[in-house]
CSV table of C-alpha atoms and ligand atoms in Angstrom, one decimal:
chain,number,residue,atom,x,y,z
J,30,MET,CA,-3.3,-22.4,-27.4
J,31,ILE,CA,-2.4,-18.8,-26.7
J,32,TYR,CA,0.3,-17.7,-27.7
J,33,PRO,CA,2.7,-14.8,-26.4
J,34,ILE,CA,2.6,-12.0,-28.4
J,35,VAL,CA,5.9,-10.5,-30.1
J,36,LYS,CA,6.3,-6.7,-29.0
J,37,TYR,CA,7.7,-3.6,-31.0
J,38,GLY,CA,11.4,-4.4,-31.2
J,39,GLN,CA,11.3,-7.7,-32.4
J,40,GLU,CA,12.6,-8.0,-35.9
J,41,VAL,CA,9.7,-10.1,-37.2
J,42,LEU,CA,7.1,-7.2,-37.1
J,43,ASP,CA,9.3,-5.0,-39.8
J,44,ARG,CA,9.9,-7.8,-42.5
J,45,PRO,CA,7.1,-8.6,-45.0
J,46,ALA,CA,5.6,-12.1,-44.1
J,47,ALA,CA,6.2,-15.0,-46.6
J,48,PRO,CA,2.9,-16.3,-48.3
J,49,VAL,CA,1.0,-19.1,-47.1
J,50,THR,CA,1.1,-22.1,-50.0
J,51,VAL,CA,-0.4,-24.9,-47.6
J,52,PHE,CA,-3.8,-24.9,-46.2
J,53,ASP,CA,-4.2,-27.8,-44.3
J,54,ALA,CA,-5.2,-29.2,-40.6
J,55,GLU,CA,-2.2,-27.4,-39.2
J,56,LEU,CA,-3.2,-24.0,-41.0
J,57,GLU,CA,-6.7,-24.5,-39.3
J,58,LYS,CA,-5.2,-25.3,-35.7
J,59,LEU,CA,-2.8,-22.0,-36.4
J,60,VAL,CA,-6.0,-19.9,-36.9
J,61,ALA,CA,-7.8,-21.5,-34.2
J,62,ASP,CA,-4.9,-20.6,-31.8
J,63,MET,CA,-4.6,-17.3,-33.2
J,64,PHE,CA,-8.2,-16.2,-32.5
J,65,ASP,CA,-7.8,-17.6,-29.1
J,66,THR,CA,-4.9,-15.2,-28.7
J,67,MET,CA,-6.7,-12.0,-30.2
J,68,TYR,CA,-9.4,-12.8,-27.4
J,69,ALA,CA,-7.3,-13.4,-24.5
J,70,ALA,CA,-5.8,-10.1,-25.2
J,71,HIS,CA,-8.4,-8.4,-25.7
J,72,GLY,CA,-7.9,-7.6,-29.5
J,73,VAL,CA,-9.9,-7.0,-32.9
J,74,GLY,CA,-7.0,-8.5,-35.2
J,75,LEU,CA,-4.0,-10.1,-34.9
J,76,ALA,CA,-1.4,-10.7,-37.6
J,77,ALA,CA,1.0,-14.1,-38.0
J,78,PRO,CA,4.2,-12.2,-36.9
J,79,GLN,CA,2.6,-10.6,-34.3
J,80,ILE,CA,3.1,-14.2,-32.6
J,81,GLY,CA,6.8,-14.6,-34.2
J,82,ILE,CA,5.0,-16.7,-37.7
J,83,ALA,CA,6.6,-14.8,-40.7
J,84,LYS,CA,3.5,-15.8,-42.6
J,85,SER,CA,0.7,-13.8,-44.5
J,86,LEU,CA,-2.2,-14.5,-42.2
J,87,CYS,CA,-4.1,-12.2,-40.2
J,88,VAL,CA,-7.2,-12.8,-37.7
J,89,ILE,CA,-10.2,-10.0,-37.1
J,90,ASP,CA,-13.3,-9.7,-35.3
J,91,ILE,CA,-14.4,-6.2,-34.7
J,92,SER,CA,-17.3,-8.1,-32.6
J,93,SER,CA,-14.9,-8.9,-30.0
J,94,ASN,CA,-16.1,-12.2,-29.7
J,95,GLU,CA,-19.8,-11.2,-29.7
J,96,LYS,CA,-20.8,-12.5,-33.7
J,97,PRO,CA,-18.9,-15.5,-34.6
J,98,SER,CA,-20.2,-14.5,-37.9
J,99,ASP,CA,-18.0,-11.4,-37.8
J,100,ARG,CA,-14.9,-13.8,-37.8
J,101,ILE,CA,-12.4,-13.3,-40.8
J,102,VAL,CA,-9.6,-15.1,-41.5
J,103,LEU,CA,-7.4,-13.7,-44.9
J,104,ALA,CA,-3.9,-15.2,-46.1
J,105,ASN,CA,-2.3,-13.7,-48.3
J,106,PRO,CA,-4.8,-10.4,-48.5
J,107,VAL,CA,-4.2,-6.9,-50.6
J,108,VAL,CA,-6.2,-4.2,-50.4
J,109,THR,CA,-7.6,-3.3,-53.7
J,110,ALA,CA,-9.1,-0.4,-53.1
J,111,ALA,CA,-9.5,2.1,-50.5
J,112,GLU,CA,-12.0,5.4,-50.5
J,113,GLY,CA,-12.3,8.2,-48.3
J,114,LYS,CA,-10.3,9.1,-44.8
J,115,GLN,CA,-11.2,8.7,-41.5
J,116,THR,CA,-9.4,9.6,-37.9
J,117,ASP,CA,-9.6,8.1,-34.9
J,118,GLU,CA,-7.3,6.4,-32.1
J,119,GLU,CA,-5.3,3.3,-33.0
J,120,GLY,CA,-3.5,0.7,-30.7
J,121,CYS,CA,-1.5,-2.7,-31.6
J,122,LEU,CA,-1.4,-5.7,-29.7
J,123,SER,CA,2.1,-5.2,-30.4
J,124,LEU,CA,2.7,-2.0,-28.3
J,125,PRO,CA,0.7,-2.5,-25.2
J,126,ASN,CA,-0.8,0.5,-23.7
J,127,PHE,CA,0.0,3.0,-26.6
J,128,ARG,CA,-2.6,4.4,-28.7
J,129,ALA,CA,-2.5,7.2,-31.5
J,130,SER,CA,-4.8,9.2,-33.7
J,131,THR,CA,-4.0,7.9,-36.6
J,132,VAL,CA,-5.7,8.2,-40.4
J,133,ARG,CA,-7.2,5.5,-42.3
J,134,PRO,CA,-9.8,5.0,-45.7
J,135,MET,CA,-13.2,5.3,-44.4
J,136,LYS,CA,-13.8,2.2,-46.8
J,137,ALA,CA,-11.4,-0.9,-48.0
J,138,THR,CA,-11.6,-3.7,-50.1
J,139,VAL,CA,-9.2,-6.7,-49.7
J,140,ARG,CA,-8.9,-9.6,-51.7
J,141,GLY,CA,-7.4,-12.6,-50.3
J,142,LEU,CA,-7.8,-16.3,-49.8
J,143,ASP,CA,-9.5,-18.0,-46.8
J,144,VAL,CA,-8.6,-21.2,-44.6
J,145,THR,CA,-9.2,-23.5,-47.0
J,146,GLY,CA,-7.5,-21.6,-49.8
J,147,LYS,CA,-10.2,-20.2,-51.7
J,148,GLU,CA,-10.3,-16.7,-52.9
J,149,ILE,CA,-12.4,-14.3,-51.1
J,150,SER,CA,-12.9,-10.4,-51.2
J,151,LEU,CA,-14.4,-8.7,-48.8
J,152,GLU,CA,-15.4,-4.4,-48.3
J,153,GLY,CA,-15.1,-2.8,-44.8
J,154,GLU,CA,-16.1,0.5,-43.7
J,155,GLY,CA,-15.4,2.3,-40.8
J,156,LEU,CA,-13.1,-0.1,-37.9
J,157,LEU,CA,-13.4,-2.7,-40.2
J,158,ALA,CA,-11.4,-1.1,-42.9
J,159,ARG,CA,-9.1,0.1,-40.1
J,160,ALA,CA,-8.5,-3.2,-39.0
J,161,PHE,CA,-7.4,-4.6,-42.6
J,162,CYS,CA,-5.1,-1.8,-43.3
J,163,HIS,CA,-3.7,-2.1,-39.9
J,164,GLU,CA,-3.5,-6.1,-40.4
J,165,ILE,CA,-2.5,-5.9,-44.0
J,166,ASP,CA,0.1,-3.6,-43.0
J,167,HIS,CA,1.9,-6.0,-40.6
J,168,LEU,CA,2.1,-8.4,-43.0
J,169,ASN,CA,4.0,-6.0,-45.0
J,170,GLY,CA,6.4,-5.5,-41.9
J,171,ILE,CA,4.4,-2.1,-40.8
J,172,LEU,CA,3.3,-0.8,-38.1
J,173,PHE,CA,0.8,1.8,-37.1
J,174,ILE,CA,3.2,3.9,-35.8
J,175,ASN,CA,4.6,4.3,-39.1
J,176,HIS,CA,1.4,6.3,-40.0
J,177,LEU,CA,2.3,9.0,-37.4
J,178,SER,CA,4.7,12.4,-37.7
J,179,MET,CA,7.9,11.6,-37.4
J,180,LEU,CA,7.6,13.8,-34.0
J,181,LYS,CA,4.8,11.7,-32.5
J,182,ARG,CA,6.7,8.0,-33.4
J,183,ASP,CA,10.1,9.0,-32.2
J,184,SER,CA,8.7,9.9,-28.6
J,185,ILE,CA,6.9,6.5,-28.7
J,186,ARG,CA,10.3,4.9,-30.0
J,187,ARG,CA,11.9,7.0,-26.9
J,188,LYS,CA,9.4,5.6,-24.2
J,189,VAL,CA,9.7,1.9,-25.6
J,190,LYS,CA,13.6,2.1,-25.1
J,191,LYS,CA,13.2,3.6,-21.6
J,192,MET,CA,10.8,0.5,-20.9
J,193,VAL,CA,13.4,-2.1,-22.4
J,194,LYS,CA,16.2,-0.3,-20.2
J,195,ALA,CA,13.9,-0.9,-17.6
J,196,GLY,CA,13.4,-4.3,-18.1
J,197,GLU,CA,9.5,-3.6,-18.4
J,198,TRP,CA,8.9,-4.3,-22.1
V,211,NI,NI1,-1.2,-4.3,-34.9
């Protein structure tokens, strides 16, 4: 099933998600649906709050469905180490058509649980480190625009407001 993606402005994107506590067939189905939804939207990461589910769960695939081994599922993830700095354009499926230069760590190590509830620790560099940080931010109620200057963030906010008014958001 492909879910509609929740856009910026919805409250579910602004609050911390609840930990996943049950690892069952229902969670597996949700994860499969999240991958389908992410691929349909041409994203490289998707967090459960983005489909309106306030659970600490995200999926990532920086290969955009080219390499099955690149599929990552993280429940209750945290960043345990970060190193270096990278600056690159970043976007978000919840803020379609907005991209902005965003600073992230060059390397990030994350710890969480896989879809079966087993503890995993993963290291990412470059785009993967960026995806880890972006998705884990979502699970803490933070969007990439929170990392921008106030000026840049307000400019995006104003544009979204206009689009909401025009019924285009
Ligand atoms: Ni996002």
